[in-house]
Coordinates of C-alpha atoms in Angstrom, one line a residue:
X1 CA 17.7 -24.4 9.4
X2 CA 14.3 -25.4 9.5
X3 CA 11.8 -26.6 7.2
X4 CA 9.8 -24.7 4.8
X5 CA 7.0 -26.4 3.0
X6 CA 4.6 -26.2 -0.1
X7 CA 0.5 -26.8 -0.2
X8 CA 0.4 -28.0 -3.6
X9 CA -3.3 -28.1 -3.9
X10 CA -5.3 -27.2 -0.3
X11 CA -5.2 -30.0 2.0
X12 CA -4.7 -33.0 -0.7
X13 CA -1.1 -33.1 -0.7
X14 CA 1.3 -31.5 0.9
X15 CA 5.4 -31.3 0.0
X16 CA 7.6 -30.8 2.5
X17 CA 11.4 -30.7 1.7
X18 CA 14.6 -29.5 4.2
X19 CA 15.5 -25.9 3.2
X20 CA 19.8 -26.4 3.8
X21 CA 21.7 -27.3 0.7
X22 CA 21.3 -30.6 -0.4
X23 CA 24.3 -33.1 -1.3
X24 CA 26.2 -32.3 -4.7
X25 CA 24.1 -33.4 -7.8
X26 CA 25.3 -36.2 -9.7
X27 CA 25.7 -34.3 -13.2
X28 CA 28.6 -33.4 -15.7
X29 CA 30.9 -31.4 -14.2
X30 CA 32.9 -30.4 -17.4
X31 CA 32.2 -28.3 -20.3
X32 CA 29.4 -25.8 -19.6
X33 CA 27.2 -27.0 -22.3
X34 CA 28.1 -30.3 -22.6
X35 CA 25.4 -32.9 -23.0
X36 CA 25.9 -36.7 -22.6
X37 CA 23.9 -38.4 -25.9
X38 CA 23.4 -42.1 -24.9
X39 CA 23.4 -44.2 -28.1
X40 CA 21.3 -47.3 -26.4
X41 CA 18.8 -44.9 -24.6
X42 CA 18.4 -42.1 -26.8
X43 CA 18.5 -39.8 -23.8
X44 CA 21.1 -36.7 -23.1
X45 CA 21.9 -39.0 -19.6
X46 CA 23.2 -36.1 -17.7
X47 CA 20.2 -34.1 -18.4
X48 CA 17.7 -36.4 -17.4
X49 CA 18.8 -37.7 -14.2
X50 CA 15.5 -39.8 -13.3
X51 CA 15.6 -43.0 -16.0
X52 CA 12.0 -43.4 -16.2
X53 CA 11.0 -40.3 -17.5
X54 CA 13.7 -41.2 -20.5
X55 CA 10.3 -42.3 -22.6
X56 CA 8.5 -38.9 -21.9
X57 CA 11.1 -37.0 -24.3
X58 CA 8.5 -35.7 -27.5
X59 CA 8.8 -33.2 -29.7
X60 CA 7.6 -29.8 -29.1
X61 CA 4.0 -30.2 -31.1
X62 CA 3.1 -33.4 -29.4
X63 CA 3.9 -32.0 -26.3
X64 CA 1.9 -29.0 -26.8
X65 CA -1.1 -31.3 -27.1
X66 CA -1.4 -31.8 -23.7
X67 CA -2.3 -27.7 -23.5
X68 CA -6.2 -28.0 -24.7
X69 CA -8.7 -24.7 -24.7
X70 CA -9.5 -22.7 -22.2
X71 CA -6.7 -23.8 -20.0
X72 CA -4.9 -21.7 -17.3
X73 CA -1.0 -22.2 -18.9
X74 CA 1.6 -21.0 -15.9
X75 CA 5.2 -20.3 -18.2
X76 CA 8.4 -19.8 -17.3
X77 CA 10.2 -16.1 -17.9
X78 CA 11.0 -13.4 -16.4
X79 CA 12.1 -10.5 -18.3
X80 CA 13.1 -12.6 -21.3
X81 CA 15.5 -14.9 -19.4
X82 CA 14.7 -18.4 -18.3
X83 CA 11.5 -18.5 -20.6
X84 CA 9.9 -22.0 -22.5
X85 CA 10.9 -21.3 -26.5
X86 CA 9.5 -24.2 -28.5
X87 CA 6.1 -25.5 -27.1
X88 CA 4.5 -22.1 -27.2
X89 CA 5.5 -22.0 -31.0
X90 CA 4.2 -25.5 -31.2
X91 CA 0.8 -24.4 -29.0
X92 CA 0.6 -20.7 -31.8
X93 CA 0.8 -22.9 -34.7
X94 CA -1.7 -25.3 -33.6
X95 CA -4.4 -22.0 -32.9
X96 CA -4.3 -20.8 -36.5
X97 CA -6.1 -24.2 -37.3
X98 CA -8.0 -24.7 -34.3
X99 CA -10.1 -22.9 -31.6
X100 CA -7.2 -22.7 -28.7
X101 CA -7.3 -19.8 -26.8
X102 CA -6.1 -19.8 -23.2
X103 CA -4.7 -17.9 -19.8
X104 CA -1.3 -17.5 -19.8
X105 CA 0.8 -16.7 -16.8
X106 CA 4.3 -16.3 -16.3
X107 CA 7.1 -14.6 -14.1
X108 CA 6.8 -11.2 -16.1
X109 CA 7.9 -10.5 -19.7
X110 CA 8.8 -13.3 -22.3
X111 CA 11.6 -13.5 -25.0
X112 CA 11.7 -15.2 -28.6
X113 CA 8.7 -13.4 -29.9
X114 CA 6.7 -15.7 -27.7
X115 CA 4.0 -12.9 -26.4
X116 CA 4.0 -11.7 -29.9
X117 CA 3.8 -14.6 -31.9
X118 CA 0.7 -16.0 -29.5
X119 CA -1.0 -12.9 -29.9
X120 CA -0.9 -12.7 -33.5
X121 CA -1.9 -16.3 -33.6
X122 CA -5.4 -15.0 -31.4
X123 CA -4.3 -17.6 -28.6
X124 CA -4.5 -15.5 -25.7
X125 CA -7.6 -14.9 -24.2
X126 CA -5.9 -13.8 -21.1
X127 CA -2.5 -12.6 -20.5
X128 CA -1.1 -12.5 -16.2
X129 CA 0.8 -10.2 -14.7
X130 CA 3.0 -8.4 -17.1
X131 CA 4.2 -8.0 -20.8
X132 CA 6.1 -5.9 -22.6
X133 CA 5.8 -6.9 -26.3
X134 CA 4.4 -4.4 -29.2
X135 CA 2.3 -6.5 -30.6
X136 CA 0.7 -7.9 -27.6
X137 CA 0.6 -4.5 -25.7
X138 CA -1.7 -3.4 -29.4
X139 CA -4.4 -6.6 -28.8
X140 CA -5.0 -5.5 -25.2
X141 CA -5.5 -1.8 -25.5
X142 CA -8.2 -2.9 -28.2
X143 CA -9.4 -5.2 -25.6
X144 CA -8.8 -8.7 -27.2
X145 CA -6.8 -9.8 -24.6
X146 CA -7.8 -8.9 -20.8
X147 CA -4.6 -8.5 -19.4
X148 CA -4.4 -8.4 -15.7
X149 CA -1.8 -6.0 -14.1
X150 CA -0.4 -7.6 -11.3
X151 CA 2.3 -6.6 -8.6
X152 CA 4.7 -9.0 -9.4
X153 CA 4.7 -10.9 -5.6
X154 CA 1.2 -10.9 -5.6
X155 CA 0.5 -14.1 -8.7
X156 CA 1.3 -16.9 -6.5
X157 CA -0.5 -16.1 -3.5
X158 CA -3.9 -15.7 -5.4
X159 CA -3.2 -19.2 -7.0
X160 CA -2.3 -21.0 -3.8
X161 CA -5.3 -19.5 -2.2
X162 CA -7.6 -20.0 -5.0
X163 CA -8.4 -16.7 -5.6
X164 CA -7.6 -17.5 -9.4
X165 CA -8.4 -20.3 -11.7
X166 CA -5.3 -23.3 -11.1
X167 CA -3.1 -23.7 -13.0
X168 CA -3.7 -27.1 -15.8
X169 CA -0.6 -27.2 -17.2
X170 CA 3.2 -25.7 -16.3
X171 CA 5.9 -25.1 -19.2
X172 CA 9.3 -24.7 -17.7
X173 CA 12.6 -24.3 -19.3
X174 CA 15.1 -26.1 -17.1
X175 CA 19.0 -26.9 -17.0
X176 CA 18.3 -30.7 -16.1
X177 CA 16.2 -32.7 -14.3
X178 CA 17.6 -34.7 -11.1
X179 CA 17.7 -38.5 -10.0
X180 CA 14.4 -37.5 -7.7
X181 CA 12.5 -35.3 -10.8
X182 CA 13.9 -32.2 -9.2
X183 CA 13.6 -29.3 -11.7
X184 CA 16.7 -27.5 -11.9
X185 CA 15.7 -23.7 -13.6
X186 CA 17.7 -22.2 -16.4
X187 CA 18.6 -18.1 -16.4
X188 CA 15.0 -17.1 -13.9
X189 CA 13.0 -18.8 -11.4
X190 CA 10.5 -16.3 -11.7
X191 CA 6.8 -18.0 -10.6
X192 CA 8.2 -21.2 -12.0
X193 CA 8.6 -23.5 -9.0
X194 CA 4.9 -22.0 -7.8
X195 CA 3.4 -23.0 -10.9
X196 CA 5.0 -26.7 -11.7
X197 CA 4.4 -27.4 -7.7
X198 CA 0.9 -26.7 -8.2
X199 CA -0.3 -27.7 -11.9
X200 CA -2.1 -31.1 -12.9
X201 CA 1.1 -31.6 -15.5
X202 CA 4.2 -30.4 -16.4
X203 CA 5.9 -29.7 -19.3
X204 CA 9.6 -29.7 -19.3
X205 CA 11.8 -27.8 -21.9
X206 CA 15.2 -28.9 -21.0
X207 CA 17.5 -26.2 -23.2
X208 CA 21.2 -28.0 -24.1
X209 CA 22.5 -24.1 -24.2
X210 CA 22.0 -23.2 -20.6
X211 CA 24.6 -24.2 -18.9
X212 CA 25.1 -26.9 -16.5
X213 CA 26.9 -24.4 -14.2
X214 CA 23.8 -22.7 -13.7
X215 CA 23.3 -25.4 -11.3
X216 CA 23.5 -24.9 -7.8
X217 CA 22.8 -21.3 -8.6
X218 CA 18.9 -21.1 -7.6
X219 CA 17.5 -21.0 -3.9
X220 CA 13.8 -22.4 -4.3
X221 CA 11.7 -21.7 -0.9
X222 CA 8.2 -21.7 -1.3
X223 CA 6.2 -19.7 1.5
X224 CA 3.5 -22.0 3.4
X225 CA 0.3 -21.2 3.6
X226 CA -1.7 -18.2 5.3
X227 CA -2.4 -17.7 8.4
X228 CA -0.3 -20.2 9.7
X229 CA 2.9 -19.2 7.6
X230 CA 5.9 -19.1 9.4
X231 CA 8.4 -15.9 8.8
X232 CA 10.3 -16.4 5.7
X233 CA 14.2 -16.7 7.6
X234 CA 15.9 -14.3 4.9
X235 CA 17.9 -11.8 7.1
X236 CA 20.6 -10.7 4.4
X237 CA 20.7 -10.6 0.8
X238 CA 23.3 -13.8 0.2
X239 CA 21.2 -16.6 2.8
X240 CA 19.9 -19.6 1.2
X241 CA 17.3 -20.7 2.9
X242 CA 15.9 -23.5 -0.1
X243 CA 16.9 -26.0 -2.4
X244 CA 18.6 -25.5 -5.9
X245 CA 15.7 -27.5 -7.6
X246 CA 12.1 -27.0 -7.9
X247 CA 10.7 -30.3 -5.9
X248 CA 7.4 -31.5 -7.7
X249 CA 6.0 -35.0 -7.9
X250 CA 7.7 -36.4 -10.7
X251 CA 4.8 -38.5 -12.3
X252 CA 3.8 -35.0 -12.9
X253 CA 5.8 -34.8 -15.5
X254 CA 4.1 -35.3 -18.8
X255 CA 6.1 -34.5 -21.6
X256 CA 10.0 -32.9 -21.8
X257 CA 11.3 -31.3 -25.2
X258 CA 15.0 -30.8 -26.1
X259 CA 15.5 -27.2 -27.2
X260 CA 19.1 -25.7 -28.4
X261 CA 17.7 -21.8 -28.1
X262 CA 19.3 -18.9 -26.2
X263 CA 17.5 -16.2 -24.6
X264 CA 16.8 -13.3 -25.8
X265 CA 19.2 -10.3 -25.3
X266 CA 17.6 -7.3 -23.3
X267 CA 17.7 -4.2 -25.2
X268 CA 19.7 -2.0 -23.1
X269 CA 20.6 1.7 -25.0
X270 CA 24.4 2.8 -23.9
X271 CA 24.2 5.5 -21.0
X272 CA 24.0 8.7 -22.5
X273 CA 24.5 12.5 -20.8
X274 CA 20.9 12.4 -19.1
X275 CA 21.5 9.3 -17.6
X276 CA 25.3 10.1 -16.3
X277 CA 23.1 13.0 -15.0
X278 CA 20.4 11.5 -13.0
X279 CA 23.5 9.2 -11.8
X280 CA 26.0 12.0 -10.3
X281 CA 23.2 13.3 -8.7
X282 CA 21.4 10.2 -6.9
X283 CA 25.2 9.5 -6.1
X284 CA 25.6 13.0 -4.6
X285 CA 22.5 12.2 -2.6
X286 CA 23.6 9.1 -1.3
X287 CA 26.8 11.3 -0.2
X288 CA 24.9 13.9 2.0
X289 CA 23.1 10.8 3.9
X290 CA 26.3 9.4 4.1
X291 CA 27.7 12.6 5.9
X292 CA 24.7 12.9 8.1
X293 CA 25.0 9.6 9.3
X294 CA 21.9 7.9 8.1
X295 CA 23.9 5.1 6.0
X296 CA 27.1 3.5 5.9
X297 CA 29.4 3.5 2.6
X298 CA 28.0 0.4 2.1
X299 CA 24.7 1.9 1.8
X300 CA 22.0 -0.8 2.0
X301 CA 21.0 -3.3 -0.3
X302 CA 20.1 -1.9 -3.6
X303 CA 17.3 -2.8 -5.8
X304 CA 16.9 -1.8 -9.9
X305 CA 14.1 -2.0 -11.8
X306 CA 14.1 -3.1 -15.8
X307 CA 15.6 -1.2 -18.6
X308 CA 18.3 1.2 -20.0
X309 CA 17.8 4.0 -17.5
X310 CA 17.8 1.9 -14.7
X311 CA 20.9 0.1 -15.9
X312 CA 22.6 3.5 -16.5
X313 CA 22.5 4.9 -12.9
X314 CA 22.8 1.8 -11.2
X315 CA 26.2 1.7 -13.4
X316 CA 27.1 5.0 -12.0
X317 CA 28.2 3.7 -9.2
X318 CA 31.2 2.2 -10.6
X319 CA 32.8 5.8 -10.3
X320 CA 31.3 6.3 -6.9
X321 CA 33.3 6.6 -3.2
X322 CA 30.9 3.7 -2.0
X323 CA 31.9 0.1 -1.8
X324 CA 31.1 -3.5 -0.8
X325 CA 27.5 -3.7 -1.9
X326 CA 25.3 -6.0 -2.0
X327 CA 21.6 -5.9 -4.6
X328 CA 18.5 -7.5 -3.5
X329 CA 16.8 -7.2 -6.6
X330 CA 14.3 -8.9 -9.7
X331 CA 16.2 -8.5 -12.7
X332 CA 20.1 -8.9 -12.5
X333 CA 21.0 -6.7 -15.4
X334 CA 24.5 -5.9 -17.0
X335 CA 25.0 -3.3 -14.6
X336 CA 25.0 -6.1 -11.6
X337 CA 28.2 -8.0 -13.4
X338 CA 29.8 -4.3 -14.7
X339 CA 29.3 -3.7 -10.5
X340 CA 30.9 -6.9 -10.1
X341 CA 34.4 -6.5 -12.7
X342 CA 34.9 -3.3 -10.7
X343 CA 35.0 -4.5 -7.3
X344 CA 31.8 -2.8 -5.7
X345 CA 29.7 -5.5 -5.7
X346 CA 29.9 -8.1 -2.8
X347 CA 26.4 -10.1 -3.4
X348 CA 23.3 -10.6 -5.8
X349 CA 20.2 -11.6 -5.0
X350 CA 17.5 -11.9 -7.9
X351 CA 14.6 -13.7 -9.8
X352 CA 16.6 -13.7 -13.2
X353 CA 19.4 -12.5 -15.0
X354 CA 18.2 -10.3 -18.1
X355 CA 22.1 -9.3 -19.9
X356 CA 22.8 -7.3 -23.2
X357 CA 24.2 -10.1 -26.4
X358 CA 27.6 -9.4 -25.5
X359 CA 27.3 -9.1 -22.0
X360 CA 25.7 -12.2 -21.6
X361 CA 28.4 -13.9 -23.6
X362 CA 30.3 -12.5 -21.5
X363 CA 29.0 -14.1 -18.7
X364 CA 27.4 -17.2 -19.2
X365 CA 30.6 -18.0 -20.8
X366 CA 32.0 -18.0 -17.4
X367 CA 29.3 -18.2 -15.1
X368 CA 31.4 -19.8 -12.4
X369 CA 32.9 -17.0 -12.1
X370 CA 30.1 -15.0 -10.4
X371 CA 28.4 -17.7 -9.2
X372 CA 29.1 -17.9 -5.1
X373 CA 28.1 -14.0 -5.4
X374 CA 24.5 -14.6 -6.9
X375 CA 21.5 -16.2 -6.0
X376 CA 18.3 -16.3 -8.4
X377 CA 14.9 -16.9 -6.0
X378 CA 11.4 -17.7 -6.7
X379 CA 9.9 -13.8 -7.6
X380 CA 7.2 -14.1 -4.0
X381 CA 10.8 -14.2 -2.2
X382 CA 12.9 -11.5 -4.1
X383 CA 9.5 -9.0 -4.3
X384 CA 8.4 -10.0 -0.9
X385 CA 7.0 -6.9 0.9
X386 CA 8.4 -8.0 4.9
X387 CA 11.7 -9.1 2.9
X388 CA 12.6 -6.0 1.4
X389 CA 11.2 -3.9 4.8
X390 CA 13.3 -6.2 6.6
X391 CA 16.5 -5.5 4.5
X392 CA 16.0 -1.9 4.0
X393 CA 16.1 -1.8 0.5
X394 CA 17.5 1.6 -1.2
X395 CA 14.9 1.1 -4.7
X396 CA 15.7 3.0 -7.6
X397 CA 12.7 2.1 -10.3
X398 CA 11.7 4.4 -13.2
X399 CA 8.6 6.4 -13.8
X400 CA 6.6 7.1 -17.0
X401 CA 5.7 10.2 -15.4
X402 CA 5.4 11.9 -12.4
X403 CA 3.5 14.8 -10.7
X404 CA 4.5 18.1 -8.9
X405 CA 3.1 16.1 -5.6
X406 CA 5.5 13.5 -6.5
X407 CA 2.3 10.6 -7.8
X408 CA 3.7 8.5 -10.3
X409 CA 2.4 6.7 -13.4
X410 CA 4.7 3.8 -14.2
X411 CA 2.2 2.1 -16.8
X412 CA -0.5 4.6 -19.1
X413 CA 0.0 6.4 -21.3
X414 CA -2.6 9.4 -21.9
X415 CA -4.4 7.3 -19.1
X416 CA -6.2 4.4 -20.8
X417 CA -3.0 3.3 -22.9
X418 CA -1.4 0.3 -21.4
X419 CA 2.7 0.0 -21.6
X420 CA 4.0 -3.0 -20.0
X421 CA 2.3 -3.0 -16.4
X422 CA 3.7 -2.3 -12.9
X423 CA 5.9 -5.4 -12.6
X424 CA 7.5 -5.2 -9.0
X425 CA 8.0 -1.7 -8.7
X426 CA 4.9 -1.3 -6.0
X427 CA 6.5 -4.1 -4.6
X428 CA 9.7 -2.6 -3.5
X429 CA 8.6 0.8 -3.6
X430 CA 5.9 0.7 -0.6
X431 CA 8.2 -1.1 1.2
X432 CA 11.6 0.5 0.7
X433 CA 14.1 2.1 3.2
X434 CA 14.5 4.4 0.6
X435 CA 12.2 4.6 -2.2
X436 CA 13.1 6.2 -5.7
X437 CA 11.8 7.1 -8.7
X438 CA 14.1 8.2 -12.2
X439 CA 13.2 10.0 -15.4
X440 CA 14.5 11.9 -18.1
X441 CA 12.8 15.4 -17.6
X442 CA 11.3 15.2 -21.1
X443 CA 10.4 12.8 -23.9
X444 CA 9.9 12.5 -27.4
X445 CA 12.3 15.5 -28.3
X446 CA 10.9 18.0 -25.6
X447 CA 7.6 17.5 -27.0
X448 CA 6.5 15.4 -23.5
X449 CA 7.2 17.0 -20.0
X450 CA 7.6 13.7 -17.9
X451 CA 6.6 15.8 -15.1
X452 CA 3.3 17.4 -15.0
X453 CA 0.7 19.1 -12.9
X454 CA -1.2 15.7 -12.1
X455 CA -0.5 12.0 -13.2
X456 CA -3.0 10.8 -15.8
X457 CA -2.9 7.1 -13.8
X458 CA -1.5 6.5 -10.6
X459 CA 0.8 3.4 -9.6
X460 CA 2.9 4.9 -7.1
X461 CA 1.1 7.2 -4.8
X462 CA 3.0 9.7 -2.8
X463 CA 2.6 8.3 0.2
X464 CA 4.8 5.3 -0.8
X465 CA 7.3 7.8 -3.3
X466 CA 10.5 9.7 -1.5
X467 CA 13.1 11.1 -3.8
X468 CA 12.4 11.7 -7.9
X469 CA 15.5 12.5 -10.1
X470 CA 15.9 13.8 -13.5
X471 CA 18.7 15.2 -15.6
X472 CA 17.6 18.3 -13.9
X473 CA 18.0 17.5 -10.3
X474 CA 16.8 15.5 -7.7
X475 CA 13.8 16.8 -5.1
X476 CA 13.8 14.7 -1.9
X477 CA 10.0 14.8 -0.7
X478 CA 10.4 13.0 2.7
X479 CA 8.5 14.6 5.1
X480 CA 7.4 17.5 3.2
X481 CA 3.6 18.5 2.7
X482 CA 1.9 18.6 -0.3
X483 CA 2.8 22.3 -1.0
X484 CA 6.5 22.1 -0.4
X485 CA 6.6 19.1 -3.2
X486 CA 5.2 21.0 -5.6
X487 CA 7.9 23.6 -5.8
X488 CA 10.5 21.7 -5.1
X489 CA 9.6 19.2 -8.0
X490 CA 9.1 22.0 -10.3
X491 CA 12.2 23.9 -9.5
X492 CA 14.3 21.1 -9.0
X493 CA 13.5 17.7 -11.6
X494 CA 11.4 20.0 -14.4
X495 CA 12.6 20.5 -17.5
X496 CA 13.2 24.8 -17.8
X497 CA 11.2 24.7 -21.2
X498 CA 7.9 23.5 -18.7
X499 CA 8.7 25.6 -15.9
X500 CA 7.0 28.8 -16.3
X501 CA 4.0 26.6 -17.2
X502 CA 4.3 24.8 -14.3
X503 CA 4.6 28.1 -12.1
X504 CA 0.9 29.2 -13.6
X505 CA -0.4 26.6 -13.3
X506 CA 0.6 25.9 -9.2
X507 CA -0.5 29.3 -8.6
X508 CA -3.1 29.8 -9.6
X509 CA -4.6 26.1 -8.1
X510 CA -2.6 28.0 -4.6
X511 CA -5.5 30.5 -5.6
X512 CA -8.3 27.7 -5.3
X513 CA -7.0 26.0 -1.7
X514 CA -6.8 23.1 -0.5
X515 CA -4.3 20.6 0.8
X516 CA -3.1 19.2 -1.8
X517 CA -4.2 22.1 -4.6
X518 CA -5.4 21.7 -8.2
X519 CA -7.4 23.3 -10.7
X520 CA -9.5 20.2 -11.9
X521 CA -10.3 21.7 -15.2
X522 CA -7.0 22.4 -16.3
X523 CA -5.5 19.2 -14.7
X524 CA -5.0 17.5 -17.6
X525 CA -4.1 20.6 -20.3
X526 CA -0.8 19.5 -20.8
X527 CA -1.9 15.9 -21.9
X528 CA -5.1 17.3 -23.9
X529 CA -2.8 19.4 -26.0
X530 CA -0.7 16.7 -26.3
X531 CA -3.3 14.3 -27.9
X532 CA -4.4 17.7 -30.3
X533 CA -0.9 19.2 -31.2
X534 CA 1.6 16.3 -30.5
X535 CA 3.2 18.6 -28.0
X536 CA 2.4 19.4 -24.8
X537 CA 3.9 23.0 -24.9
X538 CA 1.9 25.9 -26.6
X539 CA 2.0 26.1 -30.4
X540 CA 4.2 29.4 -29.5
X541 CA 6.9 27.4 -27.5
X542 CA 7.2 25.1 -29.3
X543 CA 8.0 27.2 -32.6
X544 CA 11.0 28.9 -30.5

């Protein structure tokens, strides 16, 4: 295998390291969480591999000192799994007695409150490149936090180029630490290994609940640098083309805190009738290309995005005539292991594993179970655009709403409103083999059509958009003009209570011309009554 490397900062130093699997690491192979407390050192020995960073173990608060104002702070997380719990408590405290506001970066969401409880503390002056926290989401649709919306692949690159401000300081929750100061992740990779390879320090939260048989589990390869940059050699979702440490300079290192907390659980809702819906009919999909010979019943490799509805259809496929697949995804969600207990699932590949309480129980309990079928990579590998073209990805991600030309908003809300942010989904969708988007027809009790005449903010063009499914059906827009979406997405994915609206409104912009036809002044009605009526349908409808 050849070598990959890592430009830490330009041309001053540059760390190269062997991408095949390195020897076995010299840890405690026993209980899952056990943790070796040396009476003469003080140190949890099997933790701490590398002796001389025994005297940089602090508490939380004096390790948060090394984060001053103004800072660029790079965290690990990604979608509340894998994420640094204490020191951010420590650095929120600290900022309701002192002026500390800085940059935060990370993977993509946090757990634990940690978004929250900095934005309530007025830490964050700048939040990068996604969030999904209430609280937080409130400061920066006032504008009190400039919160830069980032696809998800995109972070790193702008920091190793310089395009952003470096990073000053890295907080990242690891497993252990090896003989050679080798950070070994916990439950995400994430941005992690970019951001402790190229920050001045490094703080270490090393969390006695993650399990030591998380290690081994992580493939870190860090792209080098542009133009020069050699092709990343991923040619199936189960290679490992890194090492199962993030390799940093180890007198980097400026502070490590022993934390005891778990993740937090994701929030996924059970699958409900609409869900099952939008399932039997992507699966019935997937069926006719089977039968017309475009795919095997292997399919290809399947990506998800983040939350219940995803979850839902990707689960659907448990009762499905297809077999031996493999995800190359983001965010391993229960529906990966549920894929796994039935037998459909050969292979995972991902950036974190983001499971329900009980399911992650479940699984961390016996993560050695799963564990030569998963692989967790560095979030500029797993979101890569020439990866996933490569690979062929079949990506099922989920729309906040989406147009009769098949545009689709994944973030706004009444256009200005921010949700959580576009996380990888233009990632995997410009780039997929097949590229799909999933609704329910309808929100907040019928009062919201989720699809409308035009998109109040475009993520998704529909350029990069080929199949959209709801309860209702499922339109497949490949290689259909403007005109034919329209009907086809009304007919097909609309809810009936929209539909005759729908119909008036597409002909009379048919009326008007054009290619793509609109009638700009009533573009937007839907959303304007909306914001007057709290419904979207006429006062009339919505009395029936």
């Amino acid at each position: 295998m050849r070598p990959c490397a890592s430009d830490m900062h330009g041309a001053v130093q540059t760390l190269h390291f062997a991408c095949p699997l390195p020897r076995p690491l010299p840890f405690c192979p026993s209980a899952p969480s056990c943790a070796i407390w040396d009476k003469e050192t003080g140190m949890y020995r099997d933790r701490i591999g590398l002796t001389s960073l025994w005297g940089k173990v602090v508490g939380a608060e004096e390790a948060a000192m090394h984060i001053k104002d103004g800072m660029v702070v790079g965290m690990s997380g990604f979608t509340r799994a894998g994420d640094a719990k204490v020191v951010p408590m420590a650095l929120a405290e600290r900022a309701t007695e002192e002026k500390l506001k800085i940059t935060l970066m990370t993977g993509a969401s946090l757990g634990s409150d940690i978004d929250k409880t900095l934005a309530q503390a007025g830490c964050l002056s700048r939040r990068i490149p996604f969030q999904a926290d209430p609280t937080l989401r409130k400061s920066i649709n006032a504008g009190e936090v400039m919160f830069v919306d980032q696809h998800l692949s995109e972070t790193v690159e702008m920091l190793r180029s310089r395009q952003m401000a470096p990073i000053d300081v890295a907080v990242i929750e690891a497993v252990a630490i090896t003989p050679e100061g080798g950070i070994i992740p916990t439950t995400s990779i994430g941005n992690s290994a970019s951001f402790a390879i190229l920050a001045e320090k490094i703080i270490v939260e090393i969390n006695l609940h993650q399990s030591l048989d998380l290690i081994g589990l992580h493939d870190v390869y860090i792209p080098t640098r542009r133009p020069h940059r050699e092709p990343i050699p991923l040619v199936t979702p189960s290679d490992r083309i890194g090492l199962p440490y993030i390799p940093v300079d180890p007198s980097k290192i400026a502070a490590i805190v022993i934390t005891e907390k778990n993740d937090s659980s994701a929030n996924i809702a059970p699958a409900d009738a609409e869900t099952k819906a939008i399932a039997d009919h992507l699966i019935d999909f997937f069926r006719q290309e089977v039968r017309k010979g475009r795919i095997g019943t292997s399919l290809l490799p399947l990506q998800a995005g983040i939350g219940s509805i995803a979850n839902a259809v990707l689960g659907g496929f448990i009762d499905s005539p297809f077999h031996d697949l493999s995800m190359y995804s983001e965010v391993l969600q229960d529906c990966t292991f549920d894929l796994f207990d039935s037998g459909k699932l050969k292979f995972a590949s991902g950036s974190s594993i983001t499971l329900s309480g009980p399911r992650g129980k479940e699984v961390f309990g016996n993560i050695g179970k799963y564990k030569d079928r998963l692989v967790l990579r560095p979030q500029e590998v797993s979101n890569h655009p020439e990866v996933i073209r490569r690979l062929g990805l079949i990506c099922i991600n989920t729309a906040l709403e989406a147009d009769i030309y098949g545009n689709v908003n994944s973030t706004h809300v009444n256009a200005s409103m921010m949700m959580n942010g576009i996380g990888g989904s233009g990632d995997f969708a410009r780039n997929a083999y097949l590229s799909v988007f999933v609704t329910k027809s309808m929100a907040k009790d019928g009062r919201i059509s989720s699809i409308v005449p035009m998109v109040t903010h475009v993520d998704h063009c529909e350029h990069d958009v080929d199949i959209i499914v709801t309860e209702r059906g499922l339109a497949d827009l490949r290689g259909l003009a403007p005109r034919e979406r329209a009907n086809l997405m009304i007919e097909h994915c609309m809810h009936p209570d929209y539909r005759d609206l729908a119909r008036d409104y597409l002909k009379d912009a048919l009326g008007r011309g054009g290619h793509t036809p609109h009638v700009m002044e009533r573009a937007f009605e839907w959303h304007l009554a909306f914001q007057r009526t709290g419904s979207m349908l006429p006062l009339a409808k919505a009395a029936e």
